[in-house]
mmCIF file of C-alpha atoms in Angstrom:
data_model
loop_
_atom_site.group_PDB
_atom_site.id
_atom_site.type_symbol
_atom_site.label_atom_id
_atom_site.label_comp_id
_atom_site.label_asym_id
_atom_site.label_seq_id
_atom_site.Cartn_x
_atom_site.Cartn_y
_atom_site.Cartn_z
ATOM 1 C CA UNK A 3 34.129 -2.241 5.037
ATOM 2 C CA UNK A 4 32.576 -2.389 1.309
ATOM 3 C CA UNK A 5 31.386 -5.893 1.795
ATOM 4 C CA UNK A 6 29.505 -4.559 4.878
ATOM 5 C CA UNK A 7 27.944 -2.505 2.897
ATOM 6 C CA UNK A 8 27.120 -4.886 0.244
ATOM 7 C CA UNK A 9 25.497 -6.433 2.812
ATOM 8 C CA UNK A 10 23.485 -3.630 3.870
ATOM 9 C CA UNK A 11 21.979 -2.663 0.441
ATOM 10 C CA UNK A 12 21.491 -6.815 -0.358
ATOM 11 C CA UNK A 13 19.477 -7.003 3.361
ATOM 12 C CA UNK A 14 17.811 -3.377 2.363
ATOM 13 C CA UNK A 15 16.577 -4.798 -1.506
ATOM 14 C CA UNK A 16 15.662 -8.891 -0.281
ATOM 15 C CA UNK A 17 13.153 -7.019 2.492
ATOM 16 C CA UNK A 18 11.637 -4.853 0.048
ATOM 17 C CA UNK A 19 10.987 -7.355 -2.715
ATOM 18 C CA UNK A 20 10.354 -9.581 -0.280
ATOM 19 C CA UNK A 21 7.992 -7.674 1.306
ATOM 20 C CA UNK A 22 6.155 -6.514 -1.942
ATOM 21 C CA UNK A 23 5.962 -10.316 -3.092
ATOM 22 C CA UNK A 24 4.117 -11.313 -0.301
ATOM 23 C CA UNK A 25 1.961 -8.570 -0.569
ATOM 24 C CA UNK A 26 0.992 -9.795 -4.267
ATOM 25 C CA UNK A 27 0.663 -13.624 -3.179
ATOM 26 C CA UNK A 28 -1.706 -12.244 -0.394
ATOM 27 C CA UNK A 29 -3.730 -10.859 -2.832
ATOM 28 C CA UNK A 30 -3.762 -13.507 -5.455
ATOM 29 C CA UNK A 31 -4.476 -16.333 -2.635
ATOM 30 C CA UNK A 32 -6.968 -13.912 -1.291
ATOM 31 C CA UNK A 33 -9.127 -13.482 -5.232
ATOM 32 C CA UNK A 34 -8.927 -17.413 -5.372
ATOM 33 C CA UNK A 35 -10.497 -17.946 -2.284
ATOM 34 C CA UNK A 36 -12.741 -15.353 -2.880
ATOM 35 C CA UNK A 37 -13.940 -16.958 -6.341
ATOM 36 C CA UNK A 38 -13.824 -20.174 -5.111
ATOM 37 C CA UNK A 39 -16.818 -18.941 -2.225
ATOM 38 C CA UNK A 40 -18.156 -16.870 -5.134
ATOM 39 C CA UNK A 41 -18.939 -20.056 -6.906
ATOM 40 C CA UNK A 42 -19.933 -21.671 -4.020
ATOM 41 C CA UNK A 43 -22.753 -19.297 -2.889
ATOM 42 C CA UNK A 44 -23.537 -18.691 -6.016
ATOM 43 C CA UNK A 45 -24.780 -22.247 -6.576
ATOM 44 C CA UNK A 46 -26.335 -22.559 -3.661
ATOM 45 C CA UNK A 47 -28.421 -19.592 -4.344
ATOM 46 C CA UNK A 48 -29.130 -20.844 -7.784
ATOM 47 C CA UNK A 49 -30.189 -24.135 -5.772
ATOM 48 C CA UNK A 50 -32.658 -22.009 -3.077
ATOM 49 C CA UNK A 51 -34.423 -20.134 -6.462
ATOM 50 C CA UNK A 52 -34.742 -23.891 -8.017
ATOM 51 C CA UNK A 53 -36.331 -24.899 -4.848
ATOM 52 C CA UNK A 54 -38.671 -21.755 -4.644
ATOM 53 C CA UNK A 55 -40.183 -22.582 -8.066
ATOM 54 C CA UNK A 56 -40.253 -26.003 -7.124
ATOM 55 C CA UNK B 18 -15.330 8.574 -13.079
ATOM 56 C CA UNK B 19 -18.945 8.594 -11.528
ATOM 57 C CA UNK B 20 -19.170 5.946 -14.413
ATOM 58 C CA UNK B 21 -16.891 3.549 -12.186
ATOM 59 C CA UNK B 22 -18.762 4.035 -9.155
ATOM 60 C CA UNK B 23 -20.967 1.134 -10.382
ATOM 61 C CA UNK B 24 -18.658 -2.079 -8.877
ATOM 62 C CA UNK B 25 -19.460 -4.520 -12.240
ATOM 63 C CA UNK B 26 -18.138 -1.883 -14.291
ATOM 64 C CA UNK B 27 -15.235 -1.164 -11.796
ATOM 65 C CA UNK B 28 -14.622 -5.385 -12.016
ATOM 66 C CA UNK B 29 -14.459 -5.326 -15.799
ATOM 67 C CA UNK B 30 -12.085 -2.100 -16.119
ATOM 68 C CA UNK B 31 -9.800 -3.662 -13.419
ATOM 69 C CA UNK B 32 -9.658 -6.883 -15.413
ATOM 70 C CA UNK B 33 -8.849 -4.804 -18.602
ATOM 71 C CA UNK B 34 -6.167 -2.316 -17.194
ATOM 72 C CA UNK B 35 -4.045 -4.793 -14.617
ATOM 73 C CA UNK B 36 -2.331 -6.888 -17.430
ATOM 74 C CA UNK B 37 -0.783 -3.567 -18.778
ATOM 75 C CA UNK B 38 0.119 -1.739 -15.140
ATOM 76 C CA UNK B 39 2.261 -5.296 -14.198
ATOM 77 C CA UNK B 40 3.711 -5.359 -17.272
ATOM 78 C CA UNK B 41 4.719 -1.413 -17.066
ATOM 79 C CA UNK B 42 5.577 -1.925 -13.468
ATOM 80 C CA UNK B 43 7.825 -4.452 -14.020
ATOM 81 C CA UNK B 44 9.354 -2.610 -17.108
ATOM 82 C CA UNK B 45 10.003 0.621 -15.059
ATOM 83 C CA UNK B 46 11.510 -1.613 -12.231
ATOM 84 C CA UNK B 47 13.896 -3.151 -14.568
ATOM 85 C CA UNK B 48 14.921 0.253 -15.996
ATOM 86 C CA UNK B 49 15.323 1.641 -12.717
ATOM 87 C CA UNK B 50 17.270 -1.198 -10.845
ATOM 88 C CA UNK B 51 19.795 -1.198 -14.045
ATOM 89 C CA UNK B 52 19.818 2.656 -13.479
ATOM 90 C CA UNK B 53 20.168 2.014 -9.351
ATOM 91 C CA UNK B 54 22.956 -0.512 -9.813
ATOM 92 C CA UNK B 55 25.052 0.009 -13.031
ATOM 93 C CA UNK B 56 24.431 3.459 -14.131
ATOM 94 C CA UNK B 57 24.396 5.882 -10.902
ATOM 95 C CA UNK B 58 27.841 6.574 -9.156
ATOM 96 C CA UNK B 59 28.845 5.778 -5.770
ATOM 97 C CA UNK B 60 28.000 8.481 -3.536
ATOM 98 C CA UNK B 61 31.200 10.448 -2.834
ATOM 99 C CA UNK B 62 30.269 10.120 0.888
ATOM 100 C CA UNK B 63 28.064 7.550 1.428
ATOM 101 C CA UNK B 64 29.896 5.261 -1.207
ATOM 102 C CA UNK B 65 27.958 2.340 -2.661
ATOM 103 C CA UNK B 66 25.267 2.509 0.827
ATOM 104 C CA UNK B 67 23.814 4.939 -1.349
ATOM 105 C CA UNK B 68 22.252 2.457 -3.212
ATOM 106 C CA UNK B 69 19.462 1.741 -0.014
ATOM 107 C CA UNK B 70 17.994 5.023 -1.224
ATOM 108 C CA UNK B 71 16.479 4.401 -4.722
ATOM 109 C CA UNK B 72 14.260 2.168 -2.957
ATOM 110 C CA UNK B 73 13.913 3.805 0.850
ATOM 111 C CA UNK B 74 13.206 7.361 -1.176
ATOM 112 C CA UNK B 75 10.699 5.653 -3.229
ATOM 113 C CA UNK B 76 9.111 3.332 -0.452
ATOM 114 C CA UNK B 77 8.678 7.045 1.911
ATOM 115 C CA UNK B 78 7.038 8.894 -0.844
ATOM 116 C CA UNK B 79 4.478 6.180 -1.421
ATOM 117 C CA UNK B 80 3.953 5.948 2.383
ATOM 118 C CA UNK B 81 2.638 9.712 1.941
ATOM 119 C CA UNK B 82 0.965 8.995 -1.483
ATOM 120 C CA UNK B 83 -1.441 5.801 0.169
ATOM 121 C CA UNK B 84 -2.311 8.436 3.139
ATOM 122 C CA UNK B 85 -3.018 11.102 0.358
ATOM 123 C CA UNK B 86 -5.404 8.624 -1.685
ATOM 124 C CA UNK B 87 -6.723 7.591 1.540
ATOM 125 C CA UNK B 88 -7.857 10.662 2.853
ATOM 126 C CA UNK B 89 -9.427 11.567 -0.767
ATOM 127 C CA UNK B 90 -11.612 8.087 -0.546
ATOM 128 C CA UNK B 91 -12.428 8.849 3.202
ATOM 129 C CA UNK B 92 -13.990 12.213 1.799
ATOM 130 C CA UNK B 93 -15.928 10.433 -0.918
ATOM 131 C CA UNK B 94 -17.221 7.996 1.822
ATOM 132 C CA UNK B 95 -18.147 11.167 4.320
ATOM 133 C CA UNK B 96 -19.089 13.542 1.652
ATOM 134 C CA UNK B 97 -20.279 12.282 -1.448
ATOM 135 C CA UNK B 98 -20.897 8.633 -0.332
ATOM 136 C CA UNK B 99 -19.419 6.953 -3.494
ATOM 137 C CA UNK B 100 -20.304 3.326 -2.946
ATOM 138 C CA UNK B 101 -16.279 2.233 -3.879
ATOM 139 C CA UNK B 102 -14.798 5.360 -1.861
ATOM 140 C CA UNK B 103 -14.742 3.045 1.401
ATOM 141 C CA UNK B 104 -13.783 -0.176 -0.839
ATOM 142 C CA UNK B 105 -10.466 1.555 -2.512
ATOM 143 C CA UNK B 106 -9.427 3.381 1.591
ATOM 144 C CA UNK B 107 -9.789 -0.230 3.155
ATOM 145 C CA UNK B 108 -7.803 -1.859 0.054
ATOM 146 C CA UNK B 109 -5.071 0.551 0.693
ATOM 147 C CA UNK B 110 -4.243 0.552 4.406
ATOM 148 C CA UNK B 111 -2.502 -2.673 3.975
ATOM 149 C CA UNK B 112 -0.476 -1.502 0.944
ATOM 150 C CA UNK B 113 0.775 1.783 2.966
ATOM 151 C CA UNK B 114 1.330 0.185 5.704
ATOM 152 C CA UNK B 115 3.770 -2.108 4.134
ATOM 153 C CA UNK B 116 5.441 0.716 2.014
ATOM 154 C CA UNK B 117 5.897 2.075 5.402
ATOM 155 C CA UNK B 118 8.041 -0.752 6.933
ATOM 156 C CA UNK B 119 9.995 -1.190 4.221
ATOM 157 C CA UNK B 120 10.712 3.067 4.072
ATOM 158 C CA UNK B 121 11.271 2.633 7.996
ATOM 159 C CA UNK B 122 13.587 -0.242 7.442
ATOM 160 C CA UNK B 123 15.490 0.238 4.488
ATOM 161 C CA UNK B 124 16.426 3.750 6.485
ATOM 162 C CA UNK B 125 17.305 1.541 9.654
ATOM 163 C CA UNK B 126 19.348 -0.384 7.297
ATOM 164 C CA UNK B 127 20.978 2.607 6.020
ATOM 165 C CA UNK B 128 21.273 4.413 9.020
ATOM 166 C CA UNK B 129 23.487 1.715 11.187
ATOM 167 C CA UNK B 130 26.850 2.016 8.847
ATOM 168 C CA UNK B 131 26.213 5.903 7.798
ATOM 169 C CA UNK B 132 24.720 6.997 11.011
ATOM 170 C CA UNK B 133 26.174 4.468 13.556
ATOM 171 C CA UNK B 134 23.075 3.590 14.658
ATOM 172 C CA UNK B 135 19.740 2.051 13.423
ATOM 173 C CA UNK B 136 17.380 4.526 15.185
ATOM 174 C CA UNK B 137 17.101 8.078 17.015
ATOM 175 C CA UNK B 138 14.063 9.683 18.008
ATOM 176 C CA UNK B 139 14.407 12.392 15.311
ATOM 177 C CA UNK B 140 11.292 14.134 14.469
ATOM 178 C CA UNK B 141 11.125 12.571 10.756
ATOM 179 C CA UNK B 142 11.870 9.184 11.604
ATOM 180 C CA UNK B 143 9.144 9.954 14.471
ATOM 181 C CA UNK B 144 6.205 11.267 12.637
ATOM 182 C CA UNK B 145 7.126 8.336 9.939
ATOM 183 C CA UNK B 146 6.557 5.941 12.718
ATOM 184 C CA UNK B 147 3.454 7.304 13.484
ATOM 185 C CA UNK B 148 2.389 6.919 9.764
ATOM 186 C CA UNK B 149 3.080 3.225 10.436
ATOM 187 C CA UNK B 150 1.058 3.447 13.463
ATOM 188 C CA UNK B 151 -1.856 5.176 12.229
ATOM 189 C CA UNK B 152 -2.275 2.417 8.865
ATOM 190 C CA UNK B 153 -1.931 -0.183 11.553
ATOM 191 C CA UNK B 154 -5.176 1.123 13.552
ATOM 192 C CA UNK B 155 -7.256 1.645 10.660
ATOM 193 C CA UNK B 156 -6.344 -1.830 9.828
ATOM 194 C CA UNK B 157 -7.363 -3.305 13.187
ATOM 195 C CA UNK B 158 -10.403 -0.577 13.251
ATOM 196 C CA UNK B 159 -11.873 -2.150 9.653
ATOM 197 C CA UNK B 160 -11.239 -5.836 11.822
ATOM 198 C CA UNK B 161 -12.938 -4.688 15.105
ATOM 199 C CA UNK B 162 -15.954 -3.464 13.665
ATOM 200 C CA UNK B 163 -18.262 -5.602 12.630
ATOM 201 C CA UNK B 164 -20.924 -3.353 10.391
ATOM 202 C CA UNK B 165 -18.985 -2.492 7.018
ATOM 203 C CA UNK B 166 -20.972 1.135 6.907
ATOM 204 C CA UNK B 167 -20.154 1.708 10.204
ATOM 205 C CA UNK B 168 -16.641 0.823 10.500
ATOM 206 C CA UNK B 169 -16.316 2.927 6.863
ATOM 207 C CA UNK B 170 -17.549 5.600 8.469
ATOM 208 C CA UNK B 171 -14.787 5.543 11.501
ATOM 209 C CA UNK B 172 -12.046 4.973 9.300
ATOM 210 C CA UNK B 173 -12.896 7.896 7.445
ATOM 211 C CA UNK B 174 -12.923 10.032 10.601
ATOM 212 C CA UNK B 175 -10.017 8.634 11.737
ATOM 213 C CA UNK B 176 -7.945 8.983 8.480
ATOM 214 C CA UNK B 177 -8.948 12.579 8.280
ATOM 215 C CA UNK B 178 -7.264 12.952 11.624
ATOM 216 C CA UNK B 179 -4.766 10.751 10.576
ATOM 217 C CA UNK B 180 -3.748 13.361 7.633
ATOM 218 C CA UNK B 181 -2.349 16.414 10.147
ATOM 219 C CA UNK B 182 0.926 14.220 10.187
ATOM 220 C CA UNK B 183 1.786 14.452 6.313
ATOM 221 C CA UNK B 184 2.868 18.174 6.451
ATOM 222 C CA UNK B 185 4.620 17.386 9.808
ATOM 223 C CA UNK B 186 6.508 14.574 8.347
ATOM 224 C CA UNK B 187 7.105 16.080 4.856
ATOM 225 C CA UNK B 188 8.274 19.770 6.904
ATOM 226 C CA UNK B 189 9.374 17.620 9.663
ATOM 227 C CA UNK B 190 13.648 18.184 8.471
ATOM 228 C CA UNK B 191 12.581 21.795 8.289
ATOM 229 C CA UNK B 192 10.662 23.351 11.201
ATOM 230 C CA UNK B 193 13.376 20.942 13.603
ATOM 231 C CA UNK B 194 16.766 19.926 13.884
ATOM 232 C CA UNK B 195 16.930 16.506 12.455
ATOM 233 C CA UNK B 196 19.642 14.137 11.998
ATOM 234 C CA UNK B 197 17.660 13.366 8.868
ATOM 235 C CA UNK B 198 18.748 15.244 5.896
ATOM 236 C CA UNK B 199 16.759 17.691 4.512
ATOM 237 C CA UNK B 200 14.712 17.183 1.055
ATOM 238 C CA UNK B 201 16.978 17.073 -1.995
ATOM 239 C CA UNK B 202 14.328 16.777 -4.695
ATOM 240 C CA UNK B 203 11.171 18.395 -4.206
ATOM 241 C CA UNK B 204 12.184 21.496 -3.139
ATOM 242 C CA UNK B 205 11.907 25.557 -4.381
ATOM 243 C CA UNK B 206 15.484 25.883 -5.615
ATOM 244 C CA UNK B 207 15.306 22.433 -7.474
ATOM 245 C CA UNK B 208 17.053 19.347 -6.428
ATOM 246 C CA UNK B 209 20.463 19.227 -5.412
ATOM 247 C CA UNK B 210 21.341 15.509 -6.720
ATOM 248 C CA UNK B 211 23.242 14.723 -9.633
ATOM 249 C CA UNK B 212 21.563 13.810 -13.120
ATOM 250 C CA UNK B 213 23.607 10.760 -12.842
ATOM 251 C CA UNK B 214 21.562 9.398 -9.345
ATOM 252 C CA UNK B 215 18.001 11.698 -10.049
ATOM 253 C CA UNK B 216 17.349 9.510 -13.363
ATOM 254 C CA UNK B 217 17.567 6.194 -11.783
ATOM 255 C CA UNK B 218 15.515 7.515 -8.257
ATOM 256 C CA UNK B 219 12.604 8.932 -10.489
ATOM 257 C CA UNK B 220 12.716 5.821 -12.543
ATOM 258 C CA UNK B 221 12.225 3.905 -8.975
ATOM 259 C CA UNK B 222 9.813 5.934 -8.057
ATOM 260 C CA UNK B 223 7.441 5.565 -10.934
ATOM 261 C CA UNK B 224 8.219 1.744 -10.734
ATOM 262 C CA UNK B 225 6.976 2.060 -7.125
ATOM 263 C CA UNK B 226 3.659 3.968 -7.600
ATOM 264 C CA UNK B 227 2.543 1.695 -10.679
ATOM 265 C CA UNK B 228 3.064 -1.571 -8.044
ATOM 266 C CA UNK B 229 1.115 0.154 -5.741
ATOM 267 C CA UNK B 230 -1.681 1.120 -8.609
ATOM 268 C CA UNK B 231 -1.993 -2.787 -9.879
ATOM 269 C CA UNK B 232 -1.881 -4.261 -6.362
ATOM 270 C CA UNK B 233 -4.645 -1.148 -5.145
ATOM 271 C CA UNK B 234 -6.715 -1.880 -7.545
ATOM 272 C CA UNK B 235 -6.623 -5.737 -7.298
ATOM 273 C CA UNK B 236 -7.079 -5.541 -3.579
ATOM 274 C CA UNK B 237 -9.936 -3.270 -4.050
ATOM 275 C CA UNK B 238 -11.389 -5.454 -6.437
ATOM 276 C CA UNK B 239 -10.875 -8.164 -3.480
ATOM 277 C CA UNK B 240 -13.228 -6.334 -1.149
ATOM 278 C CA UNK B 241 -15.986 -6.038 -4.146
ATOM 279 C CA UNK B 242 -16.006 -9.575 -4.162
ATOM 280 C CA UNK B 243 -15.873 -10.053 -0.258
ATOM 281 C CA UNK B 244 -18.939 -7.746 -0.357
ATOM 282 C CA UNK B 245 -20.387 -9.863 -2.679
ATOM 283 C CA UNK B 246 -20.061 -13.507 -0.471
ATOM 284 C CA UNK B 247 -20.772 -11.187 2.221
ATOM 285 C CA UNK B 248 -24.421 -10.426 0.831
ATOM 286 C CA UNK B 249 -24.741 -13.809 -0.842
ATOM 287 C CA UNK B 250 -24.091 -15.333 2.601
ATOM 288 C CA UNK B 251 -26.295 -13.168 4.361
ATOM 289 C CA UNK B 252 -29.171 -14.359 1.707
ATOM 290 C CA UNK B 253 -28.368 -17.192 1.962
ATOM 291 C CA UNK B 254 -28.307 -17.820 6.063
ATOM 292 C CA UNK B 255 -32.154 -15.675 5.642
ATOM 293 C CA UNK B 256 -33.214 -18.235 3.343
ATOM 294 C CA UNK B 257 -32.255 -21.182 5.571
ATOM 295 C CA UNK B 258 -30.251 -22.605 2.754
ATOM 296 C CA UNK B 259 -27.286 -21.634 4.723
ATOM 297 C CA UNK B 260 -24.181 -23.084 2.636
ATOM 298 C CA UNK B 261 -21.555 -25.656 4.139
ATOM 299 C CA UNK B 262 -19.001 -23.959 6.317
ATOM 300 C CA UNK B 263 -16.172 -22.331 4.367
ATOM 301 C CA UNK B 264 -12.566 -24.301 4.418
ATOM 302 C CA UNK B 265 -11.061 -20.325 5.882
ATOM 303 C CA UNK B 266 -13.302 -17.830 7.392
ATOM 304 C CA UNK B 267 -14.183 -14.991 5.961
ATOM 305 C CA UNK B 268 -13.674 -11.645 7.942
ATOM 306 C CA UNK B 269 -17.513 -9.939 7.512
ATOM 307 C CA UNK B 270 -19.798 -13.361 7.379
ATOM 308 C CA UNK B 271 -21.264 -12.132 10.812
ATOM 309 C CA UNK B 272 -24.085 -10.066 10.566
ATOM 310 C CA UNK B 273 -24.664 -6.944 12.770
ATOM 311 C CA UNK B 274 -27.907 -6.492 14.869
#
């Protein structure tokens, strides 16, 4: 009966942490990708202003 | 705090403060767990299953706490129009709604050897499944609609609706006759749990809410930025200088008429 239990709590703990860390690597992929278009746009519009003075 | 409403500022406090919420986080997590695991008791009852609740207790109280912070920022969107109100209510719905799913199973989990069974239709367990419900539609209302302002504006409507079932769920054990067990902490004549187990479930809980802080404020700082390539996109597409296609698509790069 106790190692049902322990089996319980063990399947109760590995959702939540589980759980939380893919919240967190959703996050952190999500701010990469983010920066990574960041940079992107941001050199094309640094391009486009080049072009205007051009 | 009207200080922060301007998002570069809001950037470089988020990039200042983070560092030390993980690192207190994971410190409080630590404590608590060694509390959870090697300092409280068995339950005299529920024996060592009683371990499930110094992280389903925590998980439910957060639950209420996003919808709490959530219907604050849907005021400052509908009231005083703070530009991050809208920012920090989208950034959260995800958060709650997985704080939610692990309270709802986590008390599944402890239900099934205590109980017997891993769900009734008991009016807390309900109106917690409607939480759930509720964080899920504002999540697929921010998705459907495609204008930022206006889909702000109907998830601010919608939360405020949203926020009847806090006092139902919190009074829920209460005003019915539940199978769930009343409250045992926050209530008039004190809690009725040992020292021994309170320690360790407040230590949880404080754990808990300073996750949800770091990741809050990192995921709103997330939808600053996806305003940003939003914007610069948009500018971008009007000056015909419209850049490659991006390797995953981003959610707003369509613009509204």
């Amino acid at each position: 009966m106790s190692e049902i239990h322990w089996a319980f709590i063990l399947a109760s703990y590995l959702i939540c942490f589980g759980l939380v860390a893919a919240l967190i690597a959703s996050i952190v992929i999500d701010h990469r990708r983010l920066q990574r278009e960041l940079t992107r746009l941001g050199a094309a519009d640094r391009t486009r202003a080049t072009d205007e003075v051009a | 705090m009207l200080k922060y409403a301007n998002p570069t500022l809001f950037l470089g406090l988020v990039s200042r403060v983070w560092p030390w919420l993980a690192g207190l986080s994971a410190l409080a997590l630590a404590i608590g767990l060694w509390g959870a695991f090697f300092s409280a008791p068995p339950d005299y009852q529920q024996g060592q299953t009683v371990r499930i609740m110094y992280i389903h207790v925590p998980a439910a109280w957060l639950s209420m706490f996003c919808y709490a912070a959530m219907t604050a920022s849907a005021l400052g969107t509908l009231v005083w129009r703070h530009p991050l109100a809208d920012a920090a209510q989208k950034a959260a719905a995800p958060i709650g709604a997985v704080f939610t799913f692990i309270c709802l199973v986590t008390g599944s989990l402890w239900g099934k050897p205590m109980w017997g069974t891993w769900w009734v239709w008991d009016a807390r367990l309900t109106s917690v499944l409607i939480l759930f419900v509720i964080y899920l539609g504002l999540i697929a209302l921010w998705r459907t609609i495609e204008d930022p302002s206006r889909a702000a504006r109907a998830a601010a409507i919608l939360t405020l609706v949203g926020v009847v079932n806090l006092p139902i769920i919190k009074f829920s054990v209460d005003w019915w006759n539940t199978l769930h067990q009343p409250a045992s902490v926050f209530r008039l004549g004190g809690p009725t749990i040992a020292p021994s187990m309170l320690w360790p479930l407040l230590v949880m809980a404080l754990a808990f809410t300073l996750i949800f802080t770091t990741l809050h404020l990192l995921a709103t700082r997330n939808e600053i930025l996806r305003r940003r390539v939003r914007r610069l996109s948009i500018q971008a597409a009007a000056a015909g200088h419209a850049p490659e296609a991006p390797a995953h698509r981003l959610t707003p790069t369509r613009v509204s008429s």
